[in-house]
Coordinates of C-alpha atoms in Angstrom, one line a residue:
X1 CA 19.0 11.3 -2.5
X2 CA 21.0 12.9 0.3
X3 CA 20.0 11.8 3.8
X4 CA 19.5 15.5 4.9
X5 CA 19.0 19.3 3.2
X6 CA 16.1 18.2 1.2
X7 CA 12.7 20.0 0.9
X8 CA 9.9 17.3 1.1
X9 CA 6.4 17.3 0.4
X10 CA 4.4 14.6 1.6
X11 CA 0.9 14.3 1.0
X12 CA -1.6 12.2 3.4
X13 CA 1.2 13.7 5.8
X14 CA -1.6 13.7 9.3
X15 CA -1.2 10.2 10.2
X16 CA 0.0 6.8 9.4
X17 CA 3.0 6.2 7.0
X18 CA 2.7 10.1 6.0
X19 CA 3.1 11.2 9.7
X20 CA 5.8 8.8 10.5
X21 CA 7.7 9.4 7.4
X22 CA 7.7 13.3 8.1
X23 CA 9.1 12.7 11.6
X24 CA 11.7 10.5 10.3
X25 CA 12.7 12.7 7.5
X26 CA 12.8 16.1 10.1
X27 CA 14.9 14.0 12.3
X28 CA 17.2 13.4 9.4
X29 CA 17.7 17.5 8.7
X30 CA 15.2 17.7 5.9
X31 CA 12.6 20.7 5.6
X32 CA 9.1 18.9 5.3
X33 CA 6.0 20.1 4.2
X34 CA 2.5 18.0 4.6
X35 CA -0.9 18.2 3.4
X36 CA -4.2 16.5 4.1
X37 CA -7.8 17.1 3.8
X38 CA -8.8 17.5 7.5
X39 CA -8.0 20.8 9.2
X40 CA -8.0 19.7 12.5
X41 CA -5.7 16.5 12.1
X42 CA -3.2 18.9 10.2
X43 CA -3.2 21.3 13.2
X44 CA -2.4 18.4 15.5
X45 CA 0.1 17.1 13.1
X46 CA 1.8 20.5 13.1
X47 CA 1.8 20.5 17.0
X48 CA 4.0 17.1 16.9
X49 CA 6.3 18.1 14.2
X50 CA 8.0 21.2 15.1
X51 CA 9.1 23.1 12.0
X52 CA 6.5 21.4 9.5
X53 CA 4.8 23.4 7.1
X54 CA 1.0 21.8 7.2
X55 CA -1.3 23.1 4.3
X56 CA -5.0 21.8 3.9
X57 CA -5.4 20.2 0.7
X58 CA -7.5 17.4 -1.1
X59 CA -5.3 16.0 -4.0
X60 CA -8.4 14.7 -5.5
X61 CA -9.5 18.1 -6.3
X62 CA -7.9 20.6 -9.3
X63 CA -8.2 23.7 -7.5
X64 CA -6.6 22.4 -4.2
X65 CA -3.8 20.9 -6.2
X66 CA -3.2 24.5 -7.8
X67 CA -3.5 26.5 -4.9
X68 CA -1.0 23.9 -3.1
X69 CA 1.2 24.3 -5.8
X70 CA 1.2 28.0 -5.7
X71 CA 1.8 28.2 -1.9
X72 CA 4.8 25.7 -2.3
X73 CA 6.0 27.8 -5.4
X74 CA 5.8 30.8 -3.0
X75 CA 6.9 29.5 0.6
X76 CA 8.9 26.4 -0.5
X77 CA 10.8 27.0 -3.9
X78 CA 13.5 24.4 -3.2
X79 CA 10.8 21.6 -3.4
X80 CA 13.0 18.7 -4.4
X81 CA 10.9 15.8 -3.1
X82 CA 7.6 14.9 -3.7
X83 CA 5.9 12.1 -1.6
X84 CA 2.9 11.1 -3.1
X85 CA 1.4 9.1 0.0
X86 CA -2.5 10.1 0.5
X87 CA -4.8 7.2 0.2
X88 CA -8.1 6.0 0.8
X89 CA -9.6 2.5 1.3
X90 CA -13.2 1.4 1.5
X91 CA -14.3 -2.3 1.7
X92 CA -16.0 -2.8 -1.5
X93 CA -19.3 -3.9 -1.8
X94 CA -20.9 -4.0 -5.1
X95 CA -24.8 -4.1 -3.7
X96 CA -23.9 -1.2 -1.6
X97 CA -25.8 2.1 -2.6
X98 CA -22.6 3.9 -2.0
X99 CA -20.2 1.7 -4.0
X100 CA -20.0 4.0 -7.0
X101 CA -19.2 7.2 -4.9
X102 CA -16.3 5.4 -3.0
X103 CA -15.0 4.2 -6.1
X104 CA -14.9 7.5 -7.4
X105 CA -13.3 8.7 -4.5
X106 CA -10.6 6.0 -4.3
X107 CA -9.8 6.9 -8.0
X108 CA -9.7 10.6 -7.2
X109 CA -7.4 10.4 -4.1
X110 CA -5.1 7.1 -5.1
X111 CA -4.8 7.6 -8.7
X112 CA -5.9 10.9 -10.2
X113 CA -4.3 13.0 -7.3
X114 CA -0.9 11.8 -7.4
X115 CA -0.7 11.8 -11.0
X116 CA -1.9 15.3 -11.5
X117 CA 0.1 16.9 -8.6
X118 CA 3.3 15.4 -10.0
X119 CA 2.4 17.2 -13.4
X120 CA 1.8 20.3 -11.4
X121 CA 5.2 20.0 -9.2
X122 CA 7.3 18.6 -12.0
X123 CA 8.8 22.0 -13.7
X124 CA 9.5 23.0 -9.6
X125 CA 11.3 19.9 -8.8
X126 CA 13.3 19.8 -12.0
X127 CA 14.7 23.1 -11.2
X128 CA 16.2 22.0 -7.9
X129 CA 18.8 19.5 -7.0
X130 CA 18.3 15.7 -6.9
X131 CA 14.6 15.7 -8.0
X132 CA 12.8 12.8 -6.7
X133 CA 9.2 11.5 -7.0
X134 CA 7.9 9.1 -4.6
X135 CA 4.9 7.0 -5.2
X136 CA 3.6 5.1 -2.3
X137 CA 1.7 1.9 -3.7
X138 CA 1.1 -1.3 -1.8
X139 CA 1.6 -5.2 -1.6
X140 CA -1.8 -5.5 -3.5
X141 CA -0.3 -4.4 -6.6
X142 CA 0.9 -7.9 -6.8
X143 CA -2.0 -10.0 -5.2
X144 CA -5.3 -7.9 -5.0
X145 CA -7.7 -7.7 -2.0
X146 CA -11.1 -9.2 -3.0
X147 CA -12.7 -7.1 -0.4
X148 CA -11.0 -3.8 -1.6
X149 CA -11.0 -4.2 -5.1
X150 CA -11.2 -0.7 -6.0
X151 CA -8.2 0.2 -3.5
X152 CA -6.2 -2.9 -5.2
X153 CA -7.2 -1.8 -8.7
X154 CA -6.2 2.1 -8.1
X155 CA -3.0 1.3 -6.6
X156 CA -1.8 -1.2 -9.4
X157 CA -2.7 1.7 -12.0
X158 CA -0.5 3.9 -9.9
X159 CA 2.2 0.9 -10.1
X160 CA 2.1 1.0 -13.8
X161 CA 2.0 5.0 -13.9
X162 CA 4.9 5.0 -12.0
X163 CA 7.1 2.5 -14.0
X164 CA 5.9 4.5 -17.2
X165 CA 7.0 7.7 -15.7
X166 CA 10.2 6.4 -14.6
X167 CA 10.9 5.2 -18.1
X168 CA 9.9 8.5 -19.6
X169 CA 12.2 10.7 -17.4
X170 CA 15.0 8.0 -17.7
X171 CA 17.0 10.7 -19.6
X172 CA 16.4 13.6 -16.8
X173 CA 17.7 14.2 -13.6
X174 CA 14.4 13.3 -12.0
X175 CA 14.4 10.1 -10.2
X176 CA 11.1 8.1 -9.7
X177 CA 10.6 6.0 -6.8
X178 CA 7.7 3.3 -5.9
X179 CA 7.3 2.4 -2.1
X180 CA 5.4 -1.0 -1.8
X181 CA 4.5 -1.3 1.9
X182 CA 2.7 -4.5 3.4
X183 CA -0.5 -3.7 5.6
X184 CA 0.3 -1.2 7.7
X185 CA -1.1 -0.7 11.2
X186 CA -3.5 2.3 10.4
X187 CA -6.8 3.7 10.9
X188 CA -7.6 2.6 7.2
X189 CA -6.6 -1.1 7.9
X190 CA -8.4 -1.2 11.1
X191 CA -10.7 -4.3 9.5
X192 CA -7.7 -6.2 8.8
X193 CA -7.0 -9.1 11.0
X194 CA -3.8 -10.2 9.7
X195 CA -0.4 -9.4 10.6
X196 CA 0.7 -5.3 10.3
X197 CA 3.5 -3.6 10.0
X198 CA 4.0 -0.3 12.3
X199 CA 4.3 3.1 10.5
X200 CA 7.6 3.8 12.0
X201 CA 9.2 0.8 10.8
X202 CA 7.9 1.7 7.0
X203 CA 9.1 5.3 7.7
X204 CA 12.7 3.8 8.4
X205 CA 12.4 1.9 5.6
X206 CA 11.6 4.2 3.1
X207 CA 14.1 6.8 4.3
X208 CA 16.9 4.2 4.0
X209 CA 15.9 3.1 0.7
X210 CA 15.8 6.6 -0.6
X211 CA 19.3 7.5 0.6
X212 CA 20.5 4.1 -0.8
X213 CA 19.1 5.3 -4.5
X214 CA 16.5 2.6 -4.8
X215 CA 14.1 2.9 -7.4
X216 CA 12.0 0.3 -5.5
X217 CA 11.5 0.0 -2.1
X218 CA 9.4 -3.3 -1.3
X219 CA 9.2 -3.4 2.3
X220 CA 8.3 -6.6 4.7
X221 CA 5.6 -9.3 3.6
X222 CA 5.2 -7.4 -0.3
X223 CA 8.3 -9.2 -0.9
X224 CA 6.4 -12.2 -0.4
X225 CA 3.6 -11.1 -2.2
X226 CA 5.8 -10.3 -5.2
X227 CA 7.6 -13.6 -5.4
X228 CA 3.9 -15.6 -4.7
X229 CA 2.1 -13.8 -7.4
X230 CA 5.1 -14.9 -9.9
X231 CA 5.2 -18.5 -8.9
X232 CA 1.9 -19.4 -7.5
X233 CA -0.8 -16.8 -8.5
X234 CA -3.7 -18.7 -7.4
X235 CA -2.6 -19.9 -4.2
X236 CA -1.6 -16.1 -3.1
X237 CA -5.0 -14.8 -4.3
X238 CA -6.7 -17.5 -2.0
X239 CA -4.2 -16.9 0.8
X240 CA -4.5 -13.0 1.0
X241 CA -8.1 -13.4 0.9
X242 CA -8.5 -16.4 3.4
X243 CA -9.6 -13.9 6.1
X244 CA -12.9 -12.1 6.0
X245 CA -12.4 -8.5 7.3
X246 CA -13.9 -7.2 10.3
X247 CA -16.8 -4.9 9.6

């Protein structure tokens, strides 16, 4: 991917990694669109990112994905980069009456959303130069979190879908990239007591990895999680889950 001149859609672009990446890519000379579920957050992000196009859309809803795709075909037909970044994490409690409701939300946002949106936008992406699909997963794909099992499971599924898509598109001009960040300091991880990376550092690593042509961008402590999962999986699981989350 060229450093500049791209047209990029970032889902979940109103905060955290998505907002930081939008700012980083704009600074590098790209046209950036963001989407999110919260209208107020979209307007705030829009005010912080001059030139960004902010669209309200819930990627877990089929009708929202269809409307989003239609707006992009109309207003940003040069789209050549899709960043599937939207995610939701609940501390999982099998005894909670909301357990299944939260599970369904995480499946919709973390897995169905990116897979379906990619399918929706793939023809447009392929019609433009250097088409790139970026799926943001997590270090929990290597070592799952016992307190966020649905999040870990849905991201692990997206990890598998990303590998499969890359293989299926290997003879086309489409690049399929997986970003594997560590725990990042966002509202979604307020419960986590361990070390956290800043969204800005993650955004810089993503932008640099994309420009360098990497298919996998494994950041910070996620590299350690990947290594430990291979050589000492039981130890890795105990270490990752040793600290109780703040509830």
